[in-house]
CSV table of C-alpha atoms in Angstrom, one decimal:
chain,number,residue,atom,x,y,z
A,1,MET,CA,30.3,7.7,31.9
A,2,GLN,CA,32.7,9.6,29.6
A,3,LYS,CA,30.3,12.5,29.6
A,4,LYS,CA,30.3,12.6,33.4
A,5,ILE,CA,34.1,12.6,33.4
A,6,LEU,CA,34.2,15.3,30.8
A,7,ASN,CA,31.8,17.5,32.8
A,8,LEU,CA,33.8,16.9,36.0
A,9,THR,CA,37.0,17.9,34.2
A,10,MET,CA,35.4,21.1,32.9
A,11,MET,CA,34.1,21.9,36.4
A,12,LEU,CA,37.6,21.6,37.9
A,13,CYS,CA,39.0,23.8,35.2
A,14,LEU,CA,36.4,26.5,36.0
A,15,ILE,CA,37.2,26.2,39.7
A,16,LEU,CA,40.9,26.7,39.0
A,17,LEU,CA,40.3,29.7,36.8
A,18,ASN,CA,38.1,31.4,39.4
A,19,PHE,CA,40.3,30.3,42.4
A,20,LYS,CA,39.1,32.5,45.3
A,21,GLY,CA,39.1,35.8,43.5
A,22,TYR,CA,42.5,35.4,41.8
A,23,THR,CA,42.4,37.0,38.3
A,24,GLN,CA,44.3,36.2,35.1
A,25,THR,CA,44.9,38.4,32.1
A,26,THR,CA,45.5,36.9,28.7
A,27,SER,CA,46.1,39.0,25.6
A,28,ASN,CA,48.6,39.7,22.9
A,29,ASN,CA,50.1,42.3,25.2
A,30,PRO,CA,51.0,40.1,28.2
A,31,LYS,CA,50.4,41.4,31.7
A,32,PHE,CA,51.3,40.3,35.1
A,33,GLN,CA,48.7,38.1,36.7
A,34,THR,CA,47.4,39.4,40.0
A,35,PHE,CA,47.6,37.1,43.1
A,36,HIS,CA,46.0,38.5,46.1
A,37,LEU,CA,43.4,37.8,48.9
A,38,VAL,CA,41.6,40.5,50.9
A,39,ILE,CA,40.8,39.8,54.6
A,40,ASN,CA,38.9,42.6,56.5
A,41,GLY,CA,40.5,45.4,54.5
A,42,VAL,CA,44.0,43.9,54.4
A,43,LYS,CA,45.3,42.9,51.0
A,44,PHE,CA,47.7,39.9,50.9
A,45,SER,CA,49.6,39.6,47.7
A,46,VAL,CA,52.6,38.5,45.7
A,47,ASP,CA,54.2,41.5,44.0
A,48,PRO,CA,55.9,41.3,40.6
A,49,ARG,CA,58.1,44.3,41.3
A,50,ILE,CA,59.5,42.8,44.5
A,51,GLU,CA,59.9,39.4,42.9
A,52,LEU,CA,61.7,40.8,39.9
A,53,PHE,CA,64.1,42.8,42.2
A,54,HIS,CA,65.1,39.6,44.2
A,55,THR,CA,65.4,37.6,41.0
A,56,VAL,CA,68.0,40.1,39.9
A,57,GLU,CA,69.7,39.7,43.3
A,58,VAL,CA,69.8,35.9,43.0
A,59,LEU,CA,71.2,36.1,39.5
A,60,SER,CA,73.8,38.6,40.7
A,61,GLY,CA,75.0,36.4,43.5
A,62,ILE,CA,74.1,39.0,46.1
A,63,PRO,CA,73.9,37.2,49.5
A,64,LEU,CA,71.0,39.2,50.9
A,65,VAL,CA,68.3,36.8,50.0
A,66,ASN,CA,66.3,34.3,52.1
A,67,PHE,CA,68.2,31.2,53.2
A,68,ILE,CA,65.2,28.8,53.3
A,69,GLU,CA,65.0,25.9,50.8
A,70,LEU,CA,62.8,26.8,47.8
A,71,ASP,CA,62.7,25.1,44.4
A,72,TYR,CA,61.7,28.6,43.2
A,73,LYS,CA,65.3,29.8,43.6
A,74,GLN,CA,66.6,27.0,41.4
A,75,LYS,CA,63.9,27.7,38.9
A,76,ILE,CA,65.1,31.3,38.7
A,77,LEU,CA,68.7,30.3,38.2
A,78,THR,CA,67.8,27.8,35.5
A,79,THR,CA,65.4,30.0,33.6
A,80,PHE,CA,67.5,33.1,33.5
A,81,ALA,CA,71.0,31.6,33.2
A,82,LYS,CA,71.4,32.7,29.6
A,83,TYR,CA,70.5,36.3,30.4
A,84,LYS,CA,73.3,36.9,32.9
A,85,THR,CA,75.3,38.7,30.2
A,86,HIS,CA,72.6,41.4,30.1
A,87,PRO,CA,74.1,44.9,30.8
A,88,LEU,CA,72.1,45.0,34.0
A,89,PHE,CA,74.6,42.6,35.7
A,90,SER,CA,77.7,44.4,34.6
A,91,TYR,CA,76.1,47.6,35.9
A,92,LEU,CA,75.6,46.0,39.3
A,93,LYS,CA,79.2,44.9,39.3
A,94,ARG,CA,80.3,48.5,38.9
A,95,ASN,CA,77.6,49.9,41.3
A,96,ASN,CA,77.0,48.0,44.5
A,97,LEU,CA,73.3,47.8,45.4
A,98,TYR,CA,74.0,48.3,49.0
A,99,GLY,CA,76.4,51.1,49.8
A,100,LYS,CA,76.4,52.9,46.5
A,101,LEU,CA,72.9,52.7,44.9
A,102,PHE,CA,71.1,52.3,48.2
A,103,ASP,CA,72.1,53.3,51.6
A,104,SER,CA,70.0,50.8,53.6
A,105,ILE,CA,68.6,47.3,53.3
A,106,ASP,CA,65.0,48.5,53.1
A,107,ALA,CA,65.6,51.3,50.5
A,108,PRO,CA,65.3,48.9,47.4
A,109,VAL,CA,61.9,47.8,48.7
A,110,TRP,CA,60.7,51.4,48.9
A,111,ALA,CA,62.0,52.0,45.4
A,112,MET,CA,60.2,49.0,43.9
A,113,LEU,CA,56.9,50.2,45.5
A,114,HIS,CA,57.5,53.6,43.9
A,115,LEU,CA,57.3,51.9,40.5
A,116,THR,CA,54.4,50.7,38.4
A,117,ASN,CA,54.3,47.1,37.3
A,118,GLU,CA,55.6,48.4,33.9
A,119,LEU,CA,58.7,49.7,35.8
A,120,GLU,CA,57.8,53.3,35.3
A,121,TRP,CA,57.9,55.8,38.2
A,122,ARG,CA,54.5,56.3,39.7
A,123,GLU,CA,52.9,59.7,39.2
A,124,ASP,CA,50.4,59.5,42.1
A,125,ILE,CA,52.9,59.8,44.9
A,126,ASP,CA,56.2,61.7,45.6
A,127,VAL,CA,59.1,59.6,44.2
A,128,PRO,CA,62.5,60.9,45.4
A,129,GLU,CA,64.4,58.0,43.7
A,130,ALA,CA,63.4,59.4,40.3
A,131,LYS,CA,65.9,62.2,40.8
A,132,ASN,CA,68.7,59.8,41.5
A,133,ALA,CA,70.5,59.0,38.2
A,134,GLY,CA,72.0,55.8,39.5
A,135,ILE,CA,68.7,54.3,40.7
A,136,ASP,CA,66.9,55.5,37.6
A,137,SER,CA,69.6,53.8,35.5
A,138,LEU,CA,68.9,50.6,37.5
A,139,ARG,CA,65.2,50.9,36.8
A,140,ILE,CA,65.8,51.3,33.0
A,141,LEU,CA,68.1,48.3,32.9
A,142,MET,CA,65.7,46.1,35.0
A,143,LYS,CA,62.9,47.1,32.6
A,144,ASP,CA,65.0,46.0,29.6
A,145,PHE,CA,66.0,42.8,31.3
A,146,ALA,CA,62.4,42.0,32.2
A,147,GLY,CA,61.4,42.5,28.6
A,148,LYS,CA,64.2,40.6,26.9
A,149,SER,CA,64.0,37.6,29.4
A,150,ASN,CA,60.2,37.6,29.2
A,151,TYR,CA,60.0,37.9,33.0
A,152,ILE,CA,56.2,38.3,32.9
A,153,GLU,CA,55.8,34.8,31.5
A,154,PHE,CA,58.1,33.4,34.2
A,155,PHE,CA,56.1,35.2,37.0
A,156,ASN,CA,52.8,34.0,35.7
A,157,SER,CA,54.1,30.4,35.4
A,158,ASN,CA,54.4,30.3,39.2
A,159,ALA,CA,50.7,30.8,39.6
A,160,ASP,CA,50.1,27.6,41.6
A,161,PHE,CA,53.1,28.3,43.9
A,162,TYR,CA,52.0,31.8,44.6
A,163,ARG,CA,48.4,30.8,45.3
A,164,ILE,CA,49.2,27.9,47.6
A,165,SER,CA,51.6,30.2,49.5
A,166,LEU,CA,49.0,32.9,50.0
A,167,GLU,CA,46.4,30.4,51.0
A,168,THR,CA,48.8,28.9,53.6
A,169,LEU,CA,49.7,32.4,54.9
A,170,THR,CA,46.2,33.5,55.4
A,171,TYR,CA,45.0,30.2,56.8
A,172,ASN,CA,47.1,30.9,59.8
A,173,LEU,CA,45.3,34.1,60.6
A,174,PRO,CA,41.9,33.2,62.0
A,175,ASP,CA,39.6,36.0,63.2
A,176,PHE,CA,42.0,38.5,61.5
A,177,ASN,CA,40.8,42.1,62.0
A,178,GLU,CA,44.2,43.7,62.6
A,179,LYS,CA,43.7,46.7,60.3
A,180,GLN,CA,40.9,48.1,62.5
A,181,ARG,CA,42.6,47.1,65.7
A,182,LEU,CA,45.8,49.0,64.7
A,183,MET,CA,43.8,52.0,63.5
A,184,ASP,CA,41.9,52.0,66.9
A,185,TYR,CA,45.1,51.7,68.9
A,186,CYS,CA,47.4,54.1,67.0
A,187,SER,CA,44.9,56.7,65.8
A,188,ASN,CA,41.3,57.6,66.4
A,189,GLY,CA,40.0,54.6,64.5
A,190,LYS,CA,39.4,56.6,61.3
A,191,GLY,CA,41.2,56.5,58.1
A,192,GLU,CA,39.0,54.8,55.6
A,193,HIS,CA,41.4,55.8,52.8
A,194,ASN,CA,44.3,54.0,54.4
A,195,GLU,CA,45.3,50.9,52.4
A,196,PHE,CA,46.9,48.0,54.3
A,197,ASN,CA,49.0,45.7,52.2
A,198,VAL,CA,50.9,42.5,53.1
A,199,ILE,CA,53.4,41.4,50.5
A,200,LEU,CA,54.8,37.9,50.7
A,201,ASN,CA,58.4,38.4,49.9
A,202,PHE,CA,59.7,34.9,49.0
A,203,LEU,CA,63.4,35.7,48.6
A,204,GLY,CA,63.7,38.8,50.9
A,205,TRP,CA,66.2,39.2,53.7
A,206,GLY,CA,64.4,40.9,56.6
A,207,ASN,CA,60.9,42.4,56.9
A,208,PHE,CA,60.0,46.0,56.1
A,209,GLY,CA,57.2,48.5,56.8
A,210,PRO,CA,57.1,51.1,54.0
A,211,ARG,CA,54.4,53.7,53.8
A,212,MET,CA,53.4,56.0,50.9
A,213,TYR,CA,51.5,59.3,51.5
A,214,LYS,CA,48.8,60.0,48.9
A,215,ARG,CA,46.4,62.9,48.5
A,216,GLU,CA,43.9,61.0,50.6
A,217,GLY,CA,45.2,58.5,53.2
A,218,MET,CA,48.3,56.3,53.1
A,219,GLU,CA,49.5,53.1,51.6
A,220,LEU,CA,50.8,51.0,54.5
A,221,TYR,CA,52.9,47.9,53.8
A,222,ALA,CA,54.2,44.9,55.6
A,223,VAL,CA,56.7,43.2,53.3
A,224,ILE,CA,57.4,39.9,55.0
A,225,ALA,CA,59.8,37.1,54.4
A,226,PRO,CA,58.9,33.5,55.3
A,227,GLU,CA,60.9,31.8,58.1
A,228,LYS,CA,60.9,28.2,56.9
A,229,THR,CA,59.3,25.8,54.5
A,230,ALA,CA,57.1,22.7,54.7
A,231,ILE,CA,57.1,20.5,51.5
A,232,ARG,CA,58.8,23.5,49.8
A,233,VAL,CA,55.9,25.9,50.7
A,234,PRO,CA,56.9,29.0,52.7
A,235,THR,CA,55.4,29.0,56.2
A,236,PHE,CA,55.2,31.1,59.3
A,237,ASP,CA,54.7,30.4,63.0
A,238,ILE,CA,51.3,31.9,63.9
A,239,SER,CA,52.5,33.9,66.9
A,240,ALA,CA,55.5,35.2,65.0
A,241,LEU,CA,53.3,36.0,62.0
A,242,TYR,CA,51.0,38.2,64.1
A,243,ARG,CA,54.0,39.9,65.7
A,244,LEU,CA,55.5,40.6,62.3
A,245,LEU,CA,52.4,42.2,60.9
A,246,TRP,CA,51.8,44.3,64.0
A,247,HIS,CA,55.4,45.4,64.0
A,248,GLU,CA,55.7,46.3,60.3
A,249,PHE,CA,52.3,48.1,60.1
A,250,ALA,CA,53.0,50.0,63.4
A,251,HIS,CA,56.0,51.6,61.8
A,252,SER,CA,53.6,53.7,59.7
A,253,PHE,CA,52.3,55.2,62.9
A,254,ALA,CA,55.3,55.1,65.2
A,255,ASN,CA,58.0,56.5,62.8
A,256,PRO,CA,56.2,59.7,61.9
A,257,ALA,CA,55.2,60.3,65.5
A,258,ILE,CA,58.9,59.9,66.7
A,259,GLU,CA,60.2,62.0,63.8
A,260,LYS,CA,58.0,64.9,64.9
A,261,TYR,CA,59.8,64.9,68.2
A,262,GLU,CA,63.2,63.7,66.9
A,263,ALA,CA,65.2,66.4,68.5
A,264,ARG,CA,63.8,65.7,71.9
A,265,PHE,CA,65.1,62.1,71.8
A,266,ASN,CA,68.7,63.3,71.1
A,267,GLU,CA,69.2,64.0,74.8
A,268,PHE,CA,68.7,60.3,75.6
A,269,GLU,CA,71.4,59.0,73.2
A,270,TRP,CA,73.5,58.0,76.2
A,271,MET,CA,70.9,55.2,76.7
A,272,TRP,CA,72.1,53.6,73.5
A,273,THR,CA,75.5,52.7,74.8
A,274,PRO,CA,74.7,49.5,76.8
A,275,ILE,CA,72.7,47.9,73.9
A,276,LYS,CA,74.6,49.5,71.0
A,277,GLU,CA,76.4,46.4,69.7
A,278,SER,CA,73.4,44.2,70.2
A,279,MET,CA,71.2,46.6,68.2
A,280,LYS,CA,73.8,46.9,65.4
A,281,ALA,CA,73.8,43.1,65.2
A,282,GLN,CA,70.1,43.3,64.6
A,283,ALA,CA,70.6,45.9,61.8
A,284,TYR,CA,69.7,49.0,63.8
A,285,HIS,CA,72.7,51.4,63.4
A,286,SER,CA,71.4,54.6,64.9
A,287,TRP,CA,69.8,55.8,68.1
A,288,HIS,CA,66.7,57.1,66.3
A,289,ALA,CA,66.3,53.7,64.6
A,290,VAL,CA,66.5,52.0,67.9
A,291,VAL,CA,63.8,54.3,69.4
A,292,LYS,CA,61.5,53.7,66.5
A,293,GLU,CA,62.0,50.0,66.6
A,294,HIS,CA,61.4,49.9,70.4
A,295,LEU,CA,58.1,51.8,70.0
A,296,THR,CA,56.9,49.6,67.2
A,297,GLU,CA,57.8,46.5,69.1
A,298,ALA,CA,56.1,47.8,72.2
A,299,ILE,CA,52.9,48.4,70.1
A,300,ALA,CA,53.1,44.8,68.8
A,301,CYS,CA,53.4,43.5,72.4
A,302,ARG,CA,50.4,45.5,73.5
A,303,MET,CA,48.4,44.3,70.5
A,304,ALA,CA,49.3,40.7,71.6
A,305,ALA,CA,48.2,41.4,75.2
A,306,LEU,CA,44.9,42.8,74.1
A,307,LYS,CA,44.3,39.9,71.7
A,308,PHE,CA,45.7,36.9,73.5
A,309,GLY,CA,45.9,38.1,77.2
A,310,GLU,CA,48.7,39.6,79.3
A,311,ASP,CA,50.3,36.3,80.3
A,312,ALA,CA,50.5,35.0,76.8
A,313,ALA,CA,52.0,38.2,75.5
A,314,GLU,CA,54.5,38.3,78.3
A,315,LEU,CA,55.7,34.8,77.7
A,316,ASN,CA,55.6,34.7,73.9
A,317,TYR,CA,56.4,38.3,72.9
A,318,VAL,CA,57.8,40.5,75.7
A,319,ARG,CA,60.2,38.0,77.2
A,320,ARG,CA,61.6,37.2,73.8
A,321,GLN,CA,62.5,40.8,73.1
A,322,TYR,CA,64.0,41.3,76.6
A,323,GLY,CA,66.3,38.4,75.8
A,324,MET,CA,67.4,40.2,72.7
A,325,ARG,CA,68.3,43.3,74.8
A,326,TRP,CA,65.3,45.4,73.9
A,327,ILE,CA,65.5,46.8,77.5
A,328,TYR,CA,63.7,50.0,76.8
A,329,LEU,CA,60.5,48.1,76.3
A,330,HIS,CA,60.3,48.3,80.1
A,331,PRO,CA,59.4,52.0,80.3
A,332,ILE,CA,57.6,52.2,77.0
A,333,LEU,CA,55.2,49.3,77.8
A,334,GLN,CA,54.4,50.9,81.2
A,335,ALA,CA,53.7,54.1,79.4
A,336,LEU,CA,51.5,52.5,76.7
A,337,LYS,CA,49.3,50.8,79.5
A,338,HIS,CA,48.6,54.4,80.7
A,339,TYR,CA,47.9,55.4,77.1
A,340,GLU,CA,45.3,52.7,76.8
A,341,LYS,CA,43.4,54.0,79.9
A,342,GLN,CA,43.5,57.6,78.8
A,343,ARG,CA,42.4,57.5,75.2
A,344,GLN,CA,40.1,60.5,75.6
A,345,ARG,CA,43.1,62.6,76.6
A,346,TYR,CA,45.4,61.0,74.1
A,347,PRO,CA,43.3,60.2,70.9
A,348,THR,CA,46.4,59.2,68.8
A,349,LEU,CA,49.8,57.7,69.3
A,350,GLU,CA,51.4,60.9,68.2
A,351,SER,CA,49.6,62.9,70.9
A,352,PHE,CA,51.1,60.5,73.5
A,353,ILE,CA,54.8,60.9,72.4
A,354,PRO,CA,55.5,63.6,75.1
A,355,GLU,CA,54.6,61.0,77.7
A,356,ILE,CA,57.1,58.5,76.1
A,357,ILE,CA,59.7,61.3,76.4
A,358,LYS,CA,58.8,61.7,80.1
A,359,ALA,CA,59.2,58.0,80.6
A,360,PHE,CA,62.7,58.2,79.0
A,361,LYS,CA,63.6,61.1,81.2
A,362,ASN,CA,62.9,59.0,84.3
A,363,VAL,CA,65.3,56.2,83.3
A,364,LYS,CA,68.3,56.0,85.6
A,365,GLN,CA,71.5,54.1,85.3
A,366,SER,CA,70.3,51.8,88.1
A,367,ASP,CA,67.2,50.9,86.1
A,368,ILE,CA,69.4,50.0,83.1
A,369,GLU,CA,71.6,47.7,85.3
A,370,ILE,CA,68.5,45.9,86.6
A,371,TRP,CA,67.1,45.5,83.1
A,372,MET,CA,70.4,44.2,81.7
A,373,ALA,CA,70.6,41.7,84.6
A,374,GLN,CA,67.1,40.5,83.7
A,375,THR,CA,68.2,40.1,80.1
A,376,GLU,CA,71.2,38.1,81.2
A,377,TYR,CA,69.0,35.8,83.3
A,378,ILE,CA,66.8,35.1,80.3
A,379,ARG,CA,69.7,34.5,78.0
A,380,LYS,CA,71.5,32.2,80.5
A,381,PRO,CA,68.9,30.4,82.5
A,382,ASP,CA,69.9,28.1,85.4
A,383,VAL,CA,69.8,24.8,83.5
A,384,SER,CA,70.2,22.8,86.8
A,385,THR,CA,66.6,23.8,87.8
A,386,MET,CA,65.1,22.5,84.5
A,387,PRO,CA,63.4,19.1,85.0
A,388,ALA,CA,64.5,16.3,82.8
A,389,ILE,CA,61.8,15.0,80.4
A,390,ASP,CA,61.7,11.6,82.1
A,391,ALA,CA,61.8,12.9,85.7
A,392,ILE,CA,58.0,12.5,85.9
A,393,TYR,CA,58.3,8.7,86.1
A,394,ASP,CA,59.8,8.9,89.6
A,395,GLN,CA,57.3,11.3,91.0
A,396,LYS,CA,54.2,10.7,93.2
A,397,ASP,CA,51.0,12.6,93.2
A,398,ILE,CA,50.9,13.0,89.4
A,399,LEU,CA,48.0,15.0,88.0
A,400,PHE,CA,46.6,15.0,84.5
A,401,ILE,CA,44.8,18.3,84.1
A,402,THR,CA,42.1,18.5,81.5
A,403,SER,CA,39.9,21.2,80.2
A,404,SER,CA,36.5,21.8,81.8
A,405,SER,CA,35.0,23.6,78.9
A,406,GLU,CA,36.6,22.3,75.8
A,407,ALA,CA,34.8,23.5,72.7
A,408,ASP,CA,36.0,20.5,70.6
A,409,GLN,CA,34.1,17.8,72.4
A,410,ILE,CA,35.2,15.0,70.0
A,411,GLY,CA,38.9,16.0,70.5
A,412,ASP,CA,38.3,16.1,74.2
A,413,GLN,CA,36.9,12.6,74.3
A,414,LYS,CA,39.9,11.3,72.3
A,415,LEU,CA,42.2,13.0,74.8
A,416,GLN,CA,40.4,11.4,77.8
A,417,ALA,CA,40.6,8.0,76.1
A,418,PHE,CA,44.3,8.5,75.5
A,419,ILE,CA,44.9,9.4,79.2
A,420,LYS,CA,43.0,6.3,80.3
A,421,GLN,CA,45.1,4.1,78.1
A,422,LEU,CA,48.3,5.7,79.3
A,423,LYS,CA,47.4,5.0,82.9
A,424,GLU,CA,46.6,1.4,82.1
A,425,ARG,CA,49.8,0.8,80.2
A,426,PHE,CA,52.4,2.5,82.5
A,427,PRO,CA,52.7,1.5,86.2
A,428,ALA,CA,54.1,5.0,87.0
A,429,PHE,CA,50.8,6.6,86.0
A,430,ARG,CA,48.3,4.1,87.5
A,431,GLU,CA,47.9,6.2,90.7
A,432,ALA,CA,47.8,9.5,88.9
A,433,LYS,CA,44.6,11.5,89.2
A,434,VAL,CA,42.7,13.2,86.4
A,435,VAL,CA,41.4,16.6,87.5
A,436,ALA,CA,39.7,19.5,85.7
A,437,ASP,CA,41.4,22.8,85.3
A,438,THR,CA,38.8,24.5,87.4
A,439,THR,CA,39.6,22.2,90.3
A,440,VAL,CA,43.3,23.1,90.1
A,441,TYR,CA,42.4,26.8,89.9
A,442,ILE,CA,40.2,26.7,93.0
A,443,SER,CA,42.9,24.7,94.9
A,444,GLU,CA,45.5,27.3,94.1
A,445,LYS,CA,43.2,30.1,95.2
A,446,LEU,CA,42.6,28.4,98.5
A,447,THR,CA,46.3,28.0,99.2
A,448,MET,CA,47.3,31.5,98.3
């Protein structure tokens, strides 16, 4: 019996050491463990450079970190409390991260991705930050802090947390083939040298879509921050997660395409006025940023429509953005539908930008007024028309609509049994009819 228990213990240890392709390095010269999963050409990972940067932010008391509840934050504060006298933190008191060292919220993320794990500037790509004395001083101080505080050991000690978080993230992405779908939509489907990377950014404030140009292809990134937690594990809503990935990866195609025609979009800057304050509140402080964000969001909406259907995309993606005053999705979405039908003429998104410009040229003040009115209706619905949750009990001709082709037959049988019990227990439901969705569909067609 003891031998069996010992064998089982050894087996479990082997499983943990080989956990779904995760690797661990052990030597006298400690290295960061790698935590990543690859799904259809997209690498999902936890990145030590990003985590180190946000660890520094947490210790500095900088408010631009994620607000969700994570024990991980407390662990950072406890572990590194005695290192807060390191020169790095006095340097940051003299040089604000945002406003002096970096001029935008996404710039530090780009800078971290321009570094190696050893916090040296990469040599395989162009690194403009290396010429900035202030940022290079930050790099040197962060490297010294990481060495003296043994940050590598801290990072590696979170192995289980990182693994569980990555497993949870990727579990919510069934049938995930978004690299190829985005390549097909935004380019000619080619680009075998393009690397797609999703970095789970536990403490980040906001989401970012950096891109690095290499001798062959690009490194595309979606650096994403979780929205909430469940039992202290970061989680995402599935629909929001897909939108987030489409949006951030689309930046790598939309931004260069817009920048090629940047001067042409200057003539439409008057369109910024009605949504200016709303866009600024969402961290978009220039007209060109608003144009790029609108195009990337429009691509995300069309990716949703092609994956989940037009109605689902309209309700869960498009309407949400209209409510946030993304009113220029109206002309861009119409243009992209034309793009989808004319791919032989427009093989890439960049080749289609002149048509986006034409769509902007056709925008009139009356269009803007209509779109703004639609936004206000979404933001302030007529609550008097919304039925109360218990209003069903006073109604006649109640229908329970069930699926006619449910793949999960066991689940469907349980649902049917539940409806039967409900009808028996509550008098208000005893006369209710149970009909299949196909019956309802046919009836609607006949009455149209």
